């Protein structure tokens, strides 16, 4: 553990030197839960508990009442709740986990299953949209239910983790399709499962010889960082190469605890990648994202994707126009070290696949020449080599 101290304490110093917006933490309902299971047991799940912890606005109160009756349920771990500002409804953490009545409003473009996952199911709980990789939906539970969840149609209302027996057809499908080299275990959050169950699940996937990499898609480092225990790391590292895909959205989420969780994973040999969802009023700002991406890189987490919010029904109030992401990326390109700069991705409605969006740097094309615009705005012409007779490869 001693080895963990230096990198995370460095990060901590930097964080203190440039603190996020001051906030008054939410009041927990009981003594703070220690272990991760205790955190899950003490999660806020009702309007009553939520109203005790935070000063709710009428829009939130009405939204929470609606969420309790229908739609995506409420779940907030005591840890994530403690990052919420008790008084300020515009707190970027609070806006991710506290429902608003806007969730009742359907807008143009809204879909129940924006990524067409139901249509792309090749076996129960297995989604295939690309030639070489598949997505395994192993549970419907998370430590926190994010209000913009792309899988709000299934999350929180199934039977919890899916048994290995019920996943057997999915494993059989993967084994019968050797072009599949990468299995993404998602849900729900696979790290919300018991370690032993997850260990057996990964062991079962590893038993398929054609699978090269396993990815764990998890928000637990952000929402329940105490879940990343030494025991968990020991159990999972047996199944390497395992990559961890996590989901930080705001610098306020870079706490001593979440940075320590990422450090433990990186020290355990897991490459840690981050997928940020671009959210209106939460992180649709180049300075906020710059702070987040730099903080992630210091924690040895690679900003992988900046995702346009999927048009999930009832999330119109959290979505930005497509052009906003491009504009933000253009501000960061060149200014930000390359390892901190993610790709901007639109996951196309209907499940046709992810499309990268980039600012346009080509300003002119001539006969064998291309004029490019640099991040400083200079125009430079690149000249192609003279055409040669083509040769067979
Ligand atoms: C997003 C996604 C993937 C992974 O995409 P990458 O670009 O490889 O990270 C794979 N399968 C499905 C169904 C997905 O939605």
Short mmCIF file of C-alpha atoms and ligand atoms in Angstrom, two decimals:
data_model
loop_
_atom_site.label_atom_id
_atom_site.label_comp_id
_atom_site.label_asym_id
_atom_site.label_seq_id
_atom_site.Cartn_x
_atom_site.Cartn_y
_atom_site.Cartn_z
CA UNK A 1 0.00 0.00 0.00
CA UNK A 2 2.93 2.33 0.67
CA UNK A 3 3.52 2.60 -3.06
CA UNK A 4 0.07 4.09 -3.45
CA UNK A 5 0.80 7.04 -1.24
CA UNK A 6 3.01 9.20 -3.37
CA UNK A 7 1.08 9.59 -6.63
CA UNK A 8 -2.28 10.15 -4.98
CA UNK A 9 -0.90 12.60 -2.44
CA UNK A 10 0.62 14.60 -5.27
CA UNK A 11 -2.76 14.74 -6.90
CA UNK A 12 -4.33 15.72 -3.62
CA UNK A 13 -1.95 18.67 -3.22
CA UNK A 14 -2.80 19.95 -6.67
CA UNK A 15 -6.47 19.58 -5.95
CA UNK A 16 -6.19 21.58 -2.74
CA UNK A 17 -4.22 24.27 -4.53
CA UNK A 18 -7.08 24.68 -7.02
CA UNK A 19 -10.22 23.71 -5.15
CA UNK A 20 -13.51 23.14 -6.89
CA UNK A 21 -16.43 25.42 -6.13
CA UNK A 22 -17.04 25.51 -2.38
CA UNK A 23 -19.99 23.50 -1.29
CA UNK A 24 -21.75 22.57 1.89
CA UNK A 25 -21.97 18.82 2.00
CA UNK A 26 -25.25 16.99 2.30
CA UNK A 27 -26.29 15.66 5.67
CA UNK A 28 -26.25 11.86 5.82
CA UNK A 29 -29.22 10.11 7.38
CA UNK A 30 -27.12 7.97 9.74
CA UNK A 31 -23.50 7.52 10.75
CA UNK A 32 -21.42 7.31 7.58
CA UNK A 33 -21.26 3.76 6.25
CA UNK A 34 -17.76 2.33 6.19
CA UNK A 35 -17.49 -0.68 3.92
CA UNK A 36 -18.95 -0.74 0.43
CA UNK A 37 -21.75 -3.13 1.39
CA UNK A 38 -22.70 -0.77 4.22
CA UNK A 39 -22.74 2.07 1.69
CA UNK A 40 -25.13 0.11 -0.53
CA UNK A 41 -27.37 -0.75 2.44
CA UNK A 42 -27.50 2.91 3.51
CA UNK A 43 -28.13 4.29 0.01
CA UNK A 44 -30.80 6.93 -0.39
CA UNK A 45 -33.70 5.37 -2.29
CA UNK A 46 -36.81 7.26 -1.21
CA UNK A 47 -38.12 10.80 -1.51
CA UNK A 48 -38.24 10.98 2.27
CA UNK A 49 -34.55 10.13 2.69
CA UNK A 50 -33.61 12.49 -0.14
CA UNK A 51 -35.60 15.38 1.35
CA UNK A 52 -33.86 14.83 4.69
CA UNK A 53 -30.40 14.95 3.10
CA UNK A 54 -30.86 17.89 0.72
CA UNK A 55 -32.95 21.04 0.56
CA UNK A 56 -34.98 20.03 -2.47
CA UNK A 57 -36.40 22.55 -4.92
CA UNK A 58 -40.05 22.08 -6.00
CA UNK A 59 -38.79 20.72 -9.38
CA UNK A 60 -36.62 18.15 -7.61
CA UNK A 61 -39.29 17.17 -5.11
CA UNK A 62 -41.83 16.62 -7.84
CA UNK A 63 -39.23 14.76 -9.93
CA UNK A 64 -38.30 12.52 -7.00
CA UNK A 65 -41.95 11.69 -6.33
CA UNK A 66 -42.37 10.78 -9.97
CA UNK A 67 -39.18 8.65 -9.99
CA UNK A 68 -40.47 6.73 -6.97
CA UNK A 69 -43.71 5.91 -8.81
CA UNK A 70 -42.48 5.32 -12.36
CA UNK A 71 -39.39 5.64 -14.52
CA UNK A 72 -35.81 5.30 -13.30
CA UNK A 73 -35.66 4.69 -9.52
CA UNK A 74 -33.54 6.77 -7.14
CA UNK A 75 -30.33 5.36 -5.70
CA UNK A 76 -27.49 7.45 -4.27
CA UNK A 77 -24.68 6.02 -2.15
CA UNK A 78 -23.92 7.97 1.07
CA UNK A 79 -20.46 8.69 -0.35
CA UNK A 80 -21.80 10.22 -3.61
CA UNK A 81 -24.48 12.07 -1.64
CA UNK A 82 -21.74 13.64 0.50
CA UNK A 83 -20.38 15.29 -2.69
CA UNK A 84 -23.76 16.93 -3.34
CA UNK A 85 -24.27 20.51 -2.23
CA UNK A 86 -27.07 20.51 0.34
CA UNK A 87 -28.39 23.94 -0.62
CA UNK A 88 -27.48 24.45 -4.28
CA UNK A 89 -29.58 22.54 -6.83
CA UNK A 90 -27.15 23.54 -9.60
CA UNK A 91 -24.38 21.46 -7.96
CA UNK A 92 -22.89 19.34 -10.79
CA UNK A 93 -22.92 16.16 -8.69
CA UNK A 94 -26.44 16.71 -7.42
CA UNK A 95 -27.72 17.31 -10.96
CA UNK A 96 -26.43 13.87 -12.01
CA UNK A 97 -28.27 11.89 -9.32
CA UNK A 98 -31.30 13.90 -8.10
CA UNK A 99 -34.32 13.63 -10.42
CA UNK A 100 -36.15 16.69 -11.72
CA UNK A 101 -39.66 16.92 -13.04
CA UNK A 102 -38.16 17.57 -16.51
CA UNK A 103 -37.73 13.78 -16.68
CA UNK A 104 -41.48 13.64 -17.35
CA UNK A 105 -41.04 15.73 -20.50
CA UNK A 106 -40.52 13.96 -23.75
CA UNK A 107 -38.82 16.02 -26.47
CA UNK A 108 -38.24 15.53 -30.20
CA UNK A 109 -35.70 12.77 -30.81
CA UNK A 110 -36.29 11.00 -27.47
CA UNK A 111 -36.16 7.18 -27.54
CA UNK A 112 -36.69 4.49 -24.91
CA UNK A 113 -33.80 2.37 -26.22
CA UNK A 114 -31.63 4.95 -28.00
CA UNK A 115 -28.89 2.50 -28.97
CA UNK A 116 -31.26 -0.13 -30.34
CA UNK A 117 -29.85 -2.68 -27.93
CA UNK A 118 -32.98 -4.79 -27.93
CA UNK A 119 -32.71 -5.19 -31.72
CA UNK A 120 -29.02 -6.03 -31.51
CA UNK A 121 -29.33 -8.76 -28.90
CA UNK A 122 -27.70 -11.94 -30.23
CA UNK A 123 -28.31 -13.96 -27.04
CA UNK A 124 -30.04 -13.04 -23.77
CA UNK A 125 -28.07 -10.19 -22.11
CA UNK A 126 -25.60 -10.02 -25.02
CA UNK A 127 -25.53 -7.06 -27.46
CA UNK A 128 -23.48 -7.14 -30.65
CA UNK A 129 -23.07 -4.04 -32.82
CA UNK A 130 -19.47 -4.38 -34.02
CA UNK A 131 -17.54 -7.15 -35.77
CA UNK A 132 -15.00 -7.89 -33.02
CA UNK A 133 -16.63 -7.00 -29.69
CA UNK A 134 -19.77 -7.58 -27.64
CA UNK A 135 -21.48 -6.05 -24.64
CA UNK A 136 -22.63 -8.33 -21.80
CA UNK A 137 -25.33 -6.87 -19.54
CA UNK A 138 -24.55 -8.80 -16.36
CA UNK A 139 -26.69 -6.97 -13.79
CA UNK A 140 -29.31 -4.23 -13.53
CA UNK A 141 -27.90 -2.67 -10.33
CA UNK A 142 -25.65 0.34 -9.77
CA UNK A 143 -24.44 2.19 -6.67
CA UNK A 144 -26.01 5.36 -8.07
CA UNK A 145 -28.67 5.69 -10.75
CA UNK A 146 -27.53 8.50 -13.04
CA UNK A 147 -30.47 10.50 -14.30
CA UNK A 148 -29.17 10.42 -17.90
CA UNK A 149 -28.67 6.63 -17.94
CA UNK A 150 -28.74 5.17 -21.44
CA UNK A 151 -30.25 1.97 -20.02
CA UNK A 152 -32.91 3.52 -17.81
CA UNK A 153 -35.36 1.13 -19.50
CA UNK A 154 -33.86 -1.85 -17.65
CA UNK A 155 -31.78 -0.54 -14.78
CA UNK A 156 -32.99 -1.08 -11.22
CA UNK A 157 -36.06 -3.16 -11.99
CA UNK A 158 -34.67 -6.57 -12.93
CA UNK A 159 -33.61 -9.25 -10.56
CA UNK A 160 -30.10 -7.98 -9.74
CA UNK A 161 -27.05 -9.86 -11.00
CA UNK A 162 -27.81 -12.42 -13.72
CA UNK A 163 -26.82 -15.95 -12.74
CA UNK A 164 -24.01 -17.70 -14.64
CA UNK A 165 -26.56 -20.30 -15.64
CA UNK A 166 -28.74 -17.69 -17.33
CA UNK A 167 -25.67 -16.23 -19.03
CA UNK A 168 -24.66 -19.62 -20.46
CA UNK A 169 -26.32 -18.96 -23.89
CA UNK A 170 -24.32 -15.70 -24.11
CA UNK A 171 -21.04 -17.54 -23.35
CA UNK A 172 -21.98 -20.22 -25.88
CA UNK A 173 -22.64 -17.55 -28.51
CA UNK A 174 -19.25 -15.90 -27.89
CA UNK A 175 -17.50 -19.28 -28.08
CA UNK A 176 -19.27 -20.05 -31.36
CA UNK A 177 -18.19 -16.70 -32.86
CA UNK A 178 -14.40 -16.63 -32.68
CA UNK A 179 -14.21 -13.21 -34.38
CA UNK A 180 -15.24 -11.75 -31.01
CA UNK A 181 -12.01 -10.75 -29.25
CA UNK A 182 -13.23 -8.18 -26.74
CA UNK A 183 -16.02 -8.65 -24.17
CA UNK A 184 -17.36 -5.59 -22.36
CA UNK A 185 -19.01 -6.49 -19.08
CA UNK A 186 -21.55 -3.84 -18.20
CA UNK A 187 -25.07 -3.59 -16.86
CA UNK A 188 -25.88 -1.96 -14.42
CA UNK A 189 -22.49 -1.91 -12.79
CA UNK A 190 -20.59 -5.21 -12.63
CA UNK A 191 -18.59 -3.97 -9.62
CA UNK A 192 -21.81 -3.67 -7.62
CA UNK A 193 -21.75 -7.51 -7.54
CA UNK A 194 -20.08 -9.59 -4.86
CA UNK A 195 -16.38 -10.21 -5.61
CA UNK A 196 -16.79 -13.99 -5.73
CA UNK A 197 -19.59 -13.78 -8.30
CA UNK A 198 -17.63 -11.36 -10.49
CA UNK A 199 -14.54 -13.56 -10.20
CA UNK A 200 -16.53 -16.57 -11.45
CA UNK A 201 -18.05 -14.50 -14.27
CA UNK A 202 -14.65 -13.32 -15.50
CA UNK A 203 -13.28 -16.86 -15.13
CA UNK A 204 -16.09 -18.12 -17.35
CA UNK A 205 -15.33 -15.50 -20.04
CA UNK A 206 -11.60 -16.26 -19.81
CA UNK A 207 -12.37 -19.93 -20.44
CA UNK A 208 -13.32 -18.94 -24.02
CA UNK A 209 -9.93 -19.12 -25.76
CA UNK A 210 -10.77 -16.66 -28.57
CA UNK A 211 -11.52 -13.80 -26.14
CA UNK A 212 -8.45 -11.59 -25.89
CA UNK A 213 -9.50 -8.65 -23.73
CA UNK A 214 -12.19 -8.14 -21.12
CA UNK A 215 -13.44 -4.68 -20.25
CA UNK A 216 -15.28 -3.81 -17.05
CA UNK A 217 -17.60 -0.84 -17.55
CA UNK A 218 -18.05 0.64 -14.09
CA UNK A 219 -18.85 3.90 -12.39
CA UNK A 220 -17.93 2.49 -8.98
CA UNK A 221 -14.55 4.33 -8.76
CA UNK A 222 -16.65 7.54 -8.92
CA UNK A 223 -19.77 6.61 -6.97
CA UNK A 224 -18.52 3.97 -4.51
CA UNK A 225 -14.70 4.16 -4.47
CA UNK A 226 -14.38 2.08 -1.27
CA UNK A 227 -15.52 -0.87 -3.42
CA UNK A 228 -12.05 -0.95 -5.03
CA UNK A 229 -10.46 -2.99 -2.25
CA UNK A 230 -7.14 -4.84 -2.31
CA UNK A 231 -9.18 -8.07 -2.24
CA UNK A 232 -11.11 -7.04 -5.37
CA UNK A 233 -7.93 -6.10 -7.22
CA UNK A 234 -6.35 -9.45 -6.29
CA UNK A 235 -9.41 -11.36 -7.51
CA UNK A 236 -9.68 -9.53 -10.84
CA UNK A 237 -6.04 -9.32 -11.82
CA UNK A 238 -5.99 -13.10 -12.31
CA UNK A 239 -8.06 -12.51 -15.44
CA UNK A 240 -5.75 -10.02 -17.14
CA UNK A 241 -5.75 -8.40 -19.66
CA UNK A 242 -8.73 -6.63 -18.05
CA UNK A 243 -9.34 -2.97 -18.86
CA UNK A 244 -11.48 -0.75 -16.64
CA UNK A 245 -13.77 1.75 -18.35
CA UNK A 246 -14.92 4.29 -15.80
CA UNK A 247 -17.08 7.39 -15.91
CA UNK A 248 -16.04 10.69 -14.28
CA UNK A 249 -18.06 13.71 -15.41
CA UNK A 250 -16.89 16.59 -13.22
CA UNK A 251 -13.72 17.64 -11.31
CA UNK A 252 -15.76 17.63 -8.09
CA UNK A 253 -15.79 13.84 -8.41
CA UNK A 254 -11.97 13.73 -8.21
CA UNK A 255 -11.72 13.24 -4.46
CA UNK A 256 -9.03 11.65 -2.31
CA UNK A 257 -11.15 8.46 -2.27
CA UNK A 258 -11.87 8.23 -6.01
CA UNK A 259 -8.24 9.01 -6.89
CA UNK A 260 -7.10 6.29 -4.46
CA UNK A 261 -9.50 3.83 -6.16
CA UNK A 262 -8.02 4.64 -9.60
CA UNK A 263 -4.50 4.35 -8.19
CA UNK A 264 -5.26 0.89 -6.79
CA UNK A 265 -6.59 -0.21 -10.18
CA UNK A 266 -3.63 1.22 -12.08
CA UNK A 267 -1.20 -0.39 -9.61
CA UNK A 268 -3.08 -3.68 -10.12
CA UNK A 269 -2.18 -3.51 -13.81
CA UNK A 270 -5.60 -2.46 -15.12
CA UNK A 271 -5.43 0.21 -17.82
CA UNK A 272 -8.10 2.69 -16.68
CA UNK A 273 -10.00 4.61 -19.35
CA UNK A 274 -12.63 7.28 -18.77
CA UNK A 275 -15.83 8.00 -20.67
CA UNK A 276 -17.29 11.43 -19.86
CA UNK A 277 -20.86 12.17 -20.86
CA UNK A 278 -21.33 15.75 -22.04
CA UNK A 279 -24.15 17.19 -19.90
CA UNK A 280 -25.83 20.58 -20.18
CA UNK A 281 -25.25 22.77 -17.12
CA UNK A 282 -22.96 20.15 -15.57
CA UNK A 283 -19.80 19.95 -17.66
CA UNK A 284 -20.47 21.59 -21.05
CA UNK A 285 -17.64 24.03 -20.48
CA UNK A 286 -14.05 23.82 -21.79
CA UNK A 287 -12.51 24.99 -18.48
CA UNK A 288 -14.44 22.45 -16.42
CA UNK A 289 -13.48 19.65 -18.81
CA UNK A 290 -9.85 20.79 -18.93
CA UNK A 291 -9.66 20.57 -15.12
CA UNK A 292 -11.33 17.15 -15.20
CA UNK A 293 -9.13 15.68 -17.95
CA UNK A 294 -5.91 16.98 -16.37
CA UNK A 295 -6.97 15.54 -13.00
CA UNK A 296 -7.72 12.17 -14.58
CA UNK A 297 -4.32 12.00 -16.28
CA UNK A 298 -2.61 12.79 -12.94
CA UNK A 299 -4.56 9.83 -11.49
CA UNK A 300 -3.25 7.67 -14.41
CA UNK A 301 -6.70 7.53 -16.02
CA UNK A 302 -6.84 8.11 -19.78
CA UNK A 303 -9.71 10.30 -21.02
CA UNK A 304 -10.98 7.98 -23.78
CA UNK A 305 -14.35 9.30 -24.95
CA UNK A 306 -16.37 12.47 -24.51
CA UNK A 307 -19.83 11.16 -25.29
CA UNK A 308 -22.75 13.10 -26.65
CA UNK A 309 -25.64 12.27 -24.31
CA UNK A 310 -27.81 9.55 -25.82
CA UNK A 311 -31.36 10.73 -26.58
CA UNK A 312 -32.91 8.72 -23.75
CA UNK A 313 -36.52 9.58 -23.05
CA UNK A 314 -36.74 12.31 -20.39
CA UNK A 315 -33.14 13.60 -20.67
CA UNK A 316 -33.74 16.54 -23.04
CA UNK A 317 -32.93 19.01 -20.24
CA UNK A 318 -29.45 17.50 -19.86
CA UNK A 319 -28.51 17.31 -23.54
CA UNK A 320 -26.45 19.78 -25.56
CA UNK A 321 -26.61 20.46 -29.32
CA UNK A 322 -24.11 18.32 -31.24
CA UNK A 323 -22.14 21.45 -32.20
CA UNK A 324 -21.42 22.29 -28.56
CA UNK A 325 -19.13 19.29 -28.10
CA UNK A 326 -17.24 20.10 -31.30
CA UNK A 327 -16.80 23.70 -30.13
CA UNK A 328 -15.46 22.52 -26.75
CA UNK A 329 -13.08 20.07 -28.38
CA UNK A 330 -11.80 22.80 -30.66
CA UNK A 331 -10.99 24.95 -27.62
CA UNK A 332 -9.08 22.06 -25.98
CA UNK A 333 -7.22 20.78 -29.07
CA UNK A 334 -3.60 21.92 -28.92
CA UNK A 335 -4.05 23.58 -25.55
CA UNK A 336 -4.31 20.29 -23.69
CA UNK A 337 -1.65 17.58 -23.62
CA UNK A 338 -2.60 14.87 -26.10
CA UNK A 339 -2.95 12.15 -23.47
CA UNK A 340 -5.67 14.22 -21.74
CA UNK A 341 -7.73 14.79 -24.89
CA UNK A 342 -10.58 12.31 -25.51
CA UNK A 343 -12.37 11.58 -28.77
CA UNK A 344 -15.80 13.15 -29.11
CA UNK A 345 -18.31 10.43 -29.91
CA UNK A 346 -21.93 10.36 -30.99
CA UNK A 347 -23.44 6.94 -30.50
CA UNK A 348 -25.91 7.02 -33.37
CA UNK A 349 -29.59 6.56 -32.53
CA UNK A 350 -30.87 3.14 -33.50
CA UNK A 351 -27.64 1.40 -32.62
CA UNK A 352 -25.79 1.93 -35.89
CA UNK A 353 -22.53 2.45 -34.00
CA UNK A 354 -20.34 5.20 -32.57
CA UNK A 355 -19.22 8.03 -34.84
CA UNK A 356 -16.25 10.27 -33.95
CA UNK A 357 -16.80 14.01 -34.40
CA UNK A 358 -13.87 16.35 -34.96
CA UNK A 359 -13.55 20.03 -35.66
CA UNK A 360 -12.80 20.55 -39.35
CA UNK A 361 -9.10 21.33 -39.79
CA UNK A 362 -9.07 21.03 -43.57
CA UNK A 363 -9.75 24.46 -45.09
CA UNK A 364 -8.88 23.77 -48.72
CA UNK A 365 -7.89 21.06 -51.17
CA UNK A 366 -5.97 21.45 -54.43
CA UNK A 367 -4.22 19.18 -56.90
CA UNK A 368 -2.11 17.11 -54.49
CA UNK A 369 -2.25 19.79 -51.80
CA UNK A 370 -4.27 20.17 -48.64
CA UNK A 371 -4.54 23.38 -46.66
CA UNK A 372 -4.86 22.80 -42.92
CA UNK A 373 -5.74 25.16 -40.12
CA UNK A 374 -3.62 24.73 -36.97
CA UNK A 375 -4.97 25.06 -33.43
CA UNK A 376 -3.54 28.61 -33.42
CA UNK A 377 -5.50 29.46 -36.56
CA UNK A 378 -2.55 29.52 -38.97
CA UNK A 379 -3.12 28.05 -42.42
CA UNK A 380 -0.49 25.62 -43.66
CA UNK A 381 -0.41 23.76 -46.96
CA UNK A 382 0.73 20.16 -47.04
CA UNK A 383 2.03 18.90 -50.39
CA UNK A 384 1.56 15.22 -51.27
CA UNK A 385 4.46 13.28 -52.80
CA UNK A 386 4.33 12.99 -56.61
CA UNK A 387 1.99 10.26 -57.80
CA UNK A 388 3.73 6.94 -58.46
CA UNK A 389 2.52 4.05 -60.51
CA UNK A 390 0.60 1.87 -58.09
CA UNK A 391 2.24 -1.36 -57.05
CA UNK A 392 0.63 -4.49 -55.81
CA UNK A 393 1.04 -4.92 -52.03
C1 LIG B 1 -19.96 1.31 -27.05
C2 LIG B 1 -20.09 -0.09 -27.39
C3 LIG B 1 -18.96 -0.88 -27.62
C4 LIG B 1 -17.55 -0.38 -27.44
O1 LIG B 1 -17.14 0.58 -28.34
P1 LIG B 1 -15.61 1.01 -28.40
O2 LIG B 1 -15.62 2.10 -29.41
O3 LIG B 1 -14.83 -0.20 -28.83
O4 LIG B 1 -15.21 1.46 -27.03
C5 LIG B 1 -19.16 -2.20 -28.00
N1 LIG B 1 -20.39 -2.71 -28.14
C6 LIG B 1 -21.49 -1.99 -27.92
C7 LIG B 1 -22.81 -2.64 -28.12
C8 LIG B 1 -21.38 -0.65 -27.53
O5 LIG B 1 -22.49 0.06 -27.29
#
